[in-house]
mmCIF file of C-alpha atoms in Angstrom:
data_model
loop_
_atom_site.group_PDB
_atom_site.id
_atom_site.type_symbol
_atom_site.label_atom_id
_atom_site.label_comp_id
_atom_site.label_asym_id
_atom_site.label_seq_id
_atom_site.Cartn_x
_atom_site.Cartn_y
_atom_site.Cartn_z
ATOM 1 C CA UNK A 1 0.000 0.000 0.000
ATOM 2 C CA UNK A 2 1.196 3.505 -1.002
ATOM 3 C CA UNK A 3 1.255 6.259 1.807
ATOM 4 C CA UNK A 4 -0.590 8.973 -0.202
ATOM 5 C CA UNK A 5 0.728 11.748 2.246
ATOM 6 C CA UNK A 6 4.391 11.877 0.208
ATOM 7 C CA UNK A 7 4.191 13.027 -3.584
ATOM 8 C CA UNK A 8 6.005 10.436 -5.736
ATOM 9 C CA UNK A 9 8.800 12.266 -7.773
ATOM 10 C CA UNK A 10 7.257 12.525 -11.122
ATOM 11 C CA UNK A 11 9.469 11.581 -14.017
ATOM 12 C CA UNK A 12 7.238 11.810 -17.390
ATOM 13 C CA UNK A 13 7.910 14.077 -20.030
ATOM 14 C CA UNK A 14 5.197 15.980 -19.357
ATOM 15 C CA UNK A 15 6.004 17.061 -15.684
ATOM 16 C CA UNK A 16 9.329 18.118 -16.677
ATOM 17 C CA UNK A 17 7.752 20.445 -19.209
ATOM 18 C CA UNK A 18 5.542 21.503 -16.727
ATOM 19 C CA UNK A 19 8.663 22.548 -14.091
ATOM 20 C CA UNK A 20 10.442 24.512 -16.410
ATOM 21 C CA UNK A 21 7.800 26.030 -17.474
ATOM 22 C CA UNK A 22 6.868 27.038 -13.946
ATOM 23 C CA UNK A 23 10.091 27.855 -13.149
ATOM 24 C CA UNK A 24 10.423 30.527 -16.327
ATOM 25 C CA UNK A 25 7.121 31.724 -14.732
ATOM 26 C CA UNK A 26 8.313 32.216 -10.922
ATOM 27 C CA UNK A 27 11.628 33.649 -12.872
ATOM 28 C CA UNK A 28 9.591 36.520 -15.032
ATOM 29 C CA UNK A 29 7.410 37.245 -11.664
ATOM 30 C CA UNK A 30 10.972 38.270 -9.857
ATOM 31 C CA UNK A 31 11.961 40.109 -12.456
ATOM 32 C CA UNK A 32 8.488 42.379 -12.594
ATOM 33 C CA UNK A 33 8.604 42.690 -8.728
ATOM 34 C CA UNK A 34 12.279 44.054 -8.969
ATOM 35 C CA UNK A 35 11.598 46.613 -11.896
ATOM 36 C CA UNK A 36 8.588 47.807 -9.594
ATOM 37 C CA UNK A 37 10.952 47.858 -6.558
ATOM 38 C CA UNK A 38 13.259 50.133 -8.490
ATOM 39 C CA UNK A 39 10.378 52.674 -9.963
ATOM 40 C CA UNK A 40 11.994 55.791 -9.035
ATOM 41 C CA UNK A 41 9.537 57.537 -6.680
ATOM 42 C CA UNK A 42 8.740 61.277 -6.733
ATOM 43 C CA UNK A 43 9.088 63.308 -3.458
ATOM 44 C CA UNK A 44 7.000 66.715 -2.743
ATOM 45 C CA UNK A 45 8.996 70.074 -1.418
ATOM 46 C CA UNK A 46 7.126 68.855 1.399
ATOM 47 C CA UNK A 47 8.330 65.620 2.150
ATOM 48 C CA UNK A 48 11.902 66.602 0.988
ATOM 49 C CA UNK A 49 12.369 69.131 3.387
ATOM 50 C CA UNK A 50 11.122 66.785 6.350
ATOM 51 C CA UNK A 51 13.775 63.794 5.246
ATOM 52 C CA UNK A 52 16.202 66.240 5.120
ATOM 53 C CA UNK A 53 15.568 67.867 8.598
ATOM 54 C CA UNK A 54 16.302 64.933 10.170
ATOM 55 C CA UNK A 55 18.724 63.050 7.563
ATOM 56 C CA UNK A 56 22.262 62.646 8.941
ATOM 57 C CA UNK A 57 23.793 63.461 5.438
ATOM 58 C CA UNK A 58 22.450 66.082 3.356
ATOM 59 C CA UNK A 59 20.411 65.299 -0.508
ATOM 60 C CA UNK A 60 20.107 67.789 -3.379
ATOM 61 C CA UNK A 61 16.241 68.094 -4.315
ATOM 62 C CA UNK A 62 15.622 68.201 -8.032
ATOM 63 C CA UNK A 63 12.187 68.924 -8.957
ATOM 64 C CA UNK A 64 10.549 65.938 -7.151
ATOM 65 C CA UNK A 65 13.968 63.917 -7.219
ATOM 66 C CA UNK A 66 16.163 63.284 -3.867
ATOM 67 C CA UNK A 67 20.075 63.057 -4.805
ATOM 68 C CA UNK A 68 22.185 62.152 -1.874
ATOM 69 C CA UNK A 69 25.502 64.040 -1.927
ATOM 70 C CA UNK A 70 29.092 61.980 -1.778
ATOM 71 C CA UNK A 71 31.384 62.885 0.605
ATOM 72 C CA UNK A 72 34.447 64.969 0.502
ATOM 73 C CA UNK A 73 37.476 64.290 0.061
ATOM 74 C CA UNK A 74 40.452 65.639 2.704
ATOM 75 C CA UNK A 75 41.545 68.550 -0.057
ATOM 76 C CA UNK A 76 38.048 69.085 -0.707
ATOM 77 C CA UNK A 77 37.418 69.702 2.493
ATOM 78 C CA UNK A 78 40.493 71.590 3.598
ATOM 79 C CA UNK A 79 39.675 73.919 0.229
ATOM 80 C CA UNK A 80 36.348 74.498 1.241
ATOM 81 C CA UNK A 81 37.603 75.516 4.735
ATOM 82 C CA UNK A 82 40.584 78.030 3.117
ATOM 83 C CA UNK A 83 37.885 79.593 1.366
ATOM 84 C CA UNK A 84 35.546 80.632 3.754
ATOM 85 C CA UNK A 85 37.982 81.736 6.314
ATOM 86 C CA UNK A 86 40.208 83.885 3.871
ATOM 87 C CA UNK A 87 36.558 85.361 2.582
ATOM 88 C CA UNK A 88 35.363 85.758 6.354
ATOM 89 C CA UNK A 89 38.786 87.787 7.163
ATOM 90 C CA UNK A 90 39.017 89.664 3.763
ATOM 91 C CA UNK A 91 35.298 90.882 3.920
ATOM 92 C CA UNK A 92 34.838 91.707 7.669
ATOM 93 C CA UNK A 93 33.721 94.591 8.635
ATOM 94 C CA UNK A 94 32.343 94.948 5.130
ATOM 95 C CA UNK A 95 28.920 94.570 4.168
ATOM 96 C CA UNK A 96 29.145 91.399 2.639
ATOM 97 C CA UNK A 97 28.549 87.666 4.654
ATOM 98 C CA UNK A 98 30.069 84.099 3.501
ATOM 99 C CA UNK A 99 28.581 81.295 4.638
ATOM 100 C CA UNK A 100 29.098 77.760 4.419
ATOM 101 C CA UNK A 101 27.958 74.563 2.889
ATOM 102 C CA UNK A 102 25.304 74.023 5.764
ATOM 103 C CA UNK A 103 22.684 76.588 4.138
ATOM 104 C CA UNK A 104 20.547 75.432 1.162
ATOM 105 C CA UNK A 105 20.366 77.514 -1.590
ATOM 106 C CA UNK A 106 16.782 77.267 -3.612
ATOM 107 C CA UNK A 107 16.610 77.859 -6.993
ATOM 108 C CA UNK A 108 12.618 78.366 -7.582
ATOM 109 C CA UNK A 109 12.984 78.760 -11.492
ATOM 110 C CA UNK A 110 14.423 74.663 -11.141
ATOM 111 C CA UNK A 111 13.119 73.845 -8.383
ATOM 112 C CA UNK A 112 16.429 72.407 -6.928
ATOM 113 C CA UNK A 113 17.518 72.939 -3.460
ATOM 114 C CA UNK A 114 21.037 72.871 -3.541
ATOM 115 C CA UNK A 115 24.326 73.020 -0.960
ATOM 116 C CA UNK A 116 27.045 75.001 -2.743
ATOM 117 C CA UNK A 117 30.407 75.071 -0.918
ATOM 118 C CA UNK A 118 30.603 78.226 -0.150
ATOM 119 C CA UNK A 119 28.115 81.168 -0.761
ATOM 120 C CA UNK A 120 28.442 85.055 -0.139
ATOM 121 C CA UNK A 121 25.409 87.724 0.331
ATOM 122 C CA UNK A 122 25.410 91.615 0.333
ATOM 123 C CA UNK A 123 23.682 92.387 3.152
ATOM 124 C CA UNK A 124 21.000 89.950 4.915
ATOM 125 C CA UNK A 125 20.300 86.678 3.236
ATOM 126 C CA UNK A 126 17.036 86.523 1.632
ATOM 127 C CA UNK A 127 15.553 83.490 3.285
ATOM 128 C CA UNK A 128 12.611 81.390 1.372
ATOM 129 C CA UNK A 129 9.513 82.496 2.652
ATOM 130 C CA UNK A 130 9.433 81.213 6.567
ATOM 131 C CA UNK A 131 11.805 78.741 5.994
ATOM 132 C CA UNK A 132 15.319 79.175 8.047
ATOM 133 C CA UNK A 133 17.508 76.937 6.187
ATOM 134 C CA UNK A 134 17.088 78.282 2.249
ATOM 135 C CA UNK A 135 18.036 81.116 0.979
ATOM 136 C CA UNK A 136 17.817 82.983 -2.461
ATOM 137 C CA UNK A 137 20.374 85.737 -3.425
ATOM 138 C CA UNK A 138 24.218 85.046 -2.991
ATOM 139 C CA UNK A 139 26.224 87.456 -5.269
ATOM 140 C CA UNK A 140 28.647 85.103 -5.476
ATOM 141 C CA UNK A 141 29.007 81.027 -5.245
ATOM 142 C CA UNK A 142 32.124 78.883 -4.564
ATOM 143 C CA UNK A 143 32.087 75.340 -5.482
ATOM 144 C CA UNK A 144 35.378 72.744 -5.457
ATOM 145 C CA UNK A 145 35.077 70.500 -7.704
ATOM 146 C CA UNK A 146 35.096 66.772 -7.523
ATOM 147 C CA UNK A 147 35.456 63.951 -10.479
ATOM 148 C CA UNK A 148 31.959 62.688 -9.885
ATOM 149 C CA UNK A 149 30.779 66.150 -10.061
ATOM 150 C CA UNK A 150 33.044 68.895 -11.874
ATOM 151 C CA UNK A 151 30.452 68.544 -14.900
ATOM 152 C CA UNK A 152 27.440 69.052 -13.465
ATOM 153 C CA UNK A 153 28.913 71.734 -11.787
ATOM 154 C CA UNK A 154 30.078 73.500 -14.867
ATOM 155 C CA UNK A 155 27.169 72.935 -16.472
ATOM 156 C CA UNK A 156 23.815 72.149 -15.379
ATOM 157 C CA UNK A 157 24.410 73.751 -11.978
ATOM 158 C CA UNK A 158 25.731 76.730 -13.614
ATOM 159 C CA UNK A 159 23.155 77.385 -15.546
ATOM 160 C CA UNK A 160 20.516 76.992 -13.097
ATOM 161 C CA UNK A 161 22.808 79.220 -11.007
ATOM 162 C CA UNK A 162 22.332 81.933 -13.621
ATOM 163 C CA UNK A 163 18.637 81.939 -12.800
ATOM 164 C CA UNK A 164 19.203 84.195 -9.692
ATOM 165 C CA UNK A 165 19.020 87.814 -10.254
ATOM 166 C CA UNK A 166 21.489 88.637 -7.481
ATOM 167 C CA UNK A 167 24.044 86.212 -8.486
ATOM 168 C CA UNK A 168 27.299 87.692 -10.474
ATOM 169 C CA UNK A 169 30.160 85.760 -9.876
ATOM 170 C CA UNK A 170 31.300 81.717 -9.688
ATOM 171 C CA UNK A 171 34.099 80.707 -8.818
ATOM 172 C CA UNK A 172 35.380 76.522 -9.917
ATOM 173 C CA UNK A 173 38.189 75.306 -7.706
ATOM 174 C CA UNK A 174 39.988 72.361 -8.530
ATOM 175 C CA UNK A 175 41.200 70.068 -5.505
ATOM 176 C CA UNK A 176 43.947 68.071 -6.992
ATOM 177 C CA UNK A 177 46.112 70.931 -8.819
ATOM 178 C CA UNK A 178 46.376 74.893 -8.272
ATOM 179 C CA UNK A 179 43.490 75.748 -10.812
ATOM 180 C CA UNK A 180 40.883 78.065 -10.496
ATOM 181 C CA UNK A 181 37.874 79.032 -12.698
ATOM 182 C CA UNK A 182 36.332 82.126 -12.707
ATOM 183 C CA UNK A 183 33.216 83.274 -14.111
ATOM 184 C CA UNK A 184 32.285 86.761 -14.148
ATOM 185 C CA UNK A 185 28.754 88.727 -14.701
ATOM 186 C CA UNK A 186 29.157 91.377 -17.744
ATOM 187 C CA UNK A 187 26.221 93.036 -19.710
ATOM 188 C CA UNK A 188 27.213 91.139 -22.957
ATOM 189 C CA UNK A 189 27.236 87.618 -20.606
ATOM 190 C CA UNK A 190 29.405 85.962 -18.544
ATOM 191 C CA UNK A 191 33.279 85.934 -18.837
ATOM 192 C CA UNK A 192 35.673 83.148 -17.947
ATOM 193 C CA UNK A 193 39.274 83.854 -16.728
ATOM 194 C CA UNK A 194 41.582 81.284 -14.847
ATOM 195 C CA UNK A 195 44.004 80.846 -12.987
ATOM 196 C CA UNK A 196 46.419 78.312 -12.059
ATOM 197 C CA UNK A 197 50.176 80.381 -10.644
ATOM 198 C CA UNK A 198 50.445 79.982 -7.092
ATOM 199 C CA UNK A 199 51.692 83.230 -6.551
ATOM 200 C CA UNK A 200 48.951 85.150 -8.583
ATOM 201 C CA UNK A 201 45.669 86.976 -6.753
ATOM 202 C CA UNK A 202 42.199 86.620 -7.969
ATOM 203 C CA UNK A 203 40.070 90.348 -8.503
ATOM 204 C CA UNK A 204 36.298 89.414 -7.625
ATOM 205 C CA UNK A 205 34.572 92.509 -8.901
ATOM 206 C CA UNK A 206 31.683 91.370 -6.947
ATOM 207 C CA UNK A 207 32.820 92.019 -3.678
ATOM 208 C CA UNK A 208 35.879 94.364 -4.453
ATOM 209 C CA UNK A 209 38.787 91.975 -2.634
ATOM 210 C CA UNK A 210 41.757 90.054 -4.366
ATOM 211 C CA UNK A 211 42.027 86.157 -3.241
ATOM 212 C CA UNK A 212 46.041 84.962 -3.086
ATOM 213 C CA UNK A 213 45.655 81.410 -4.821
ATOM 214 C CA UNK A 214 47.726 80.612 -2.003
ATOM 215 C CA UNK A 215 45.830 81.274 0.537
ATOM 216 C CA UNK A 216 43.122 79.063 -0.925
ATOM 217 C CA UNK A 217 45.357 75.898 -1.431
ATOM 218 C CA UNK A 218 47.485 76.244 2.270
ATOM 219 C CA UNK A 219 47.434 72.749 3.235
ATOM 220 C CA UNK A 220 46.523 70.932 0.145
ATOM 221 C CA UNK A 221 48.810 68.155 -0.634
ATOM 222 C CA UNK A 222 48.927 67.620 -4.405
ATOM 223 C CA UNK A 223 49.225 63.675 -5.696
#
């Protein structure tokens, strides 16, 4: 007598068609529920701005998009230090403010909230609405590039950077060699001059000062 309880291993034809064909079936099904796993979702302002209130790192919004930032590298961050401190001793007691990479810098044209390295404002910042943590009208913006970024910043960013009235002067640093972009605000458009001698100066009409190219590179160690 045949315990009926334990399924006898079928071995026709006709059951092994059967398998694969239910195992191309249980295959397709894990594809479809990983393509809908990886739908990109869209995020409000709204929900954005809560995430990134309590987010340990910070995220670029982009129209509906959340981009988490990389981190910096040790010249990266060193450059990004340099900077604000020589622009914070140069332009005190002036009537001009850096600040650092904390604030977020909206861009309502784009709607892209953005964290440029450094920023500088005449007078008070012009914060978004109620909001504490955006602003809207540097004169000038500072960013250092990095491989992952340096074309997005020189390009896309730029341009949506060119959206803001108040904004007149950009300044590209490079973090692995003494290089430095600048863009400049002129009634015909926007010139480009760089720089890349150690013991040069930079004018920034915008502000009126002169940055020693030294001064922004002290204690960056070149590969």
């Amino acid at each position: 007598m045949i315990d009926s309880s334990f399924p006898i291993a079928p071995t026709s034809p006709h059951t092994q068609i059967y398998d694969k064909m239910m195992l191309l079936l249980y295959s397709q099904r894990d594809r479809l529920r990983t393509m809908i796993t990886t739908v990109e979702r869209r995020y409000s302002l709204e929900e954005y701005r809560a995430i990134e209130a309590k987010a340990e790192g910070r995220s670029e919004y982009r129209d509906g998009e959340i981009v988490p930032m990389p981190g910096g590298s040790l010249n990266h961050s060193r450059i990004g230090r340099n900077m604000l401190t020589y622009f914070t001793y140069l332009l005190r007691e002036t009537a001009f403010e850096p600040i650092n990479s904390d604030l977020r810098l909206w861009i309502p044209d784009y709607r892209r909230g953005v964290y440029p390295d450094v920023m500088v404002f005449e007078g008070e910042p012009q914060l978004n609405g109620d909001r504490t943590d955006e602003v809207l009208n540097p004169i000038l913006i500072v960013e250092v590039l990095s491989p992952s970024t340096a074309d997005y910043d020189r390009e896309s960013k730029f341009r949506m950077y060119r959206s803001i009235p108040s904004f007149r002067e950009y300044l590209l640093v490079e973090q692995d060699e003494p290089f430095v972009e600048r863009y400049s605000k002129q009634e015909q458009g926007w010139l480009l001059s760089d720089f890349n001698d150690l013991g040069r100066s930079i004018p920034l009409q915008s502000v009126g000062i002169e940055l020693a190219i030294a001064e922004i590179y002290r204690g960056v160690v070149f590969g």
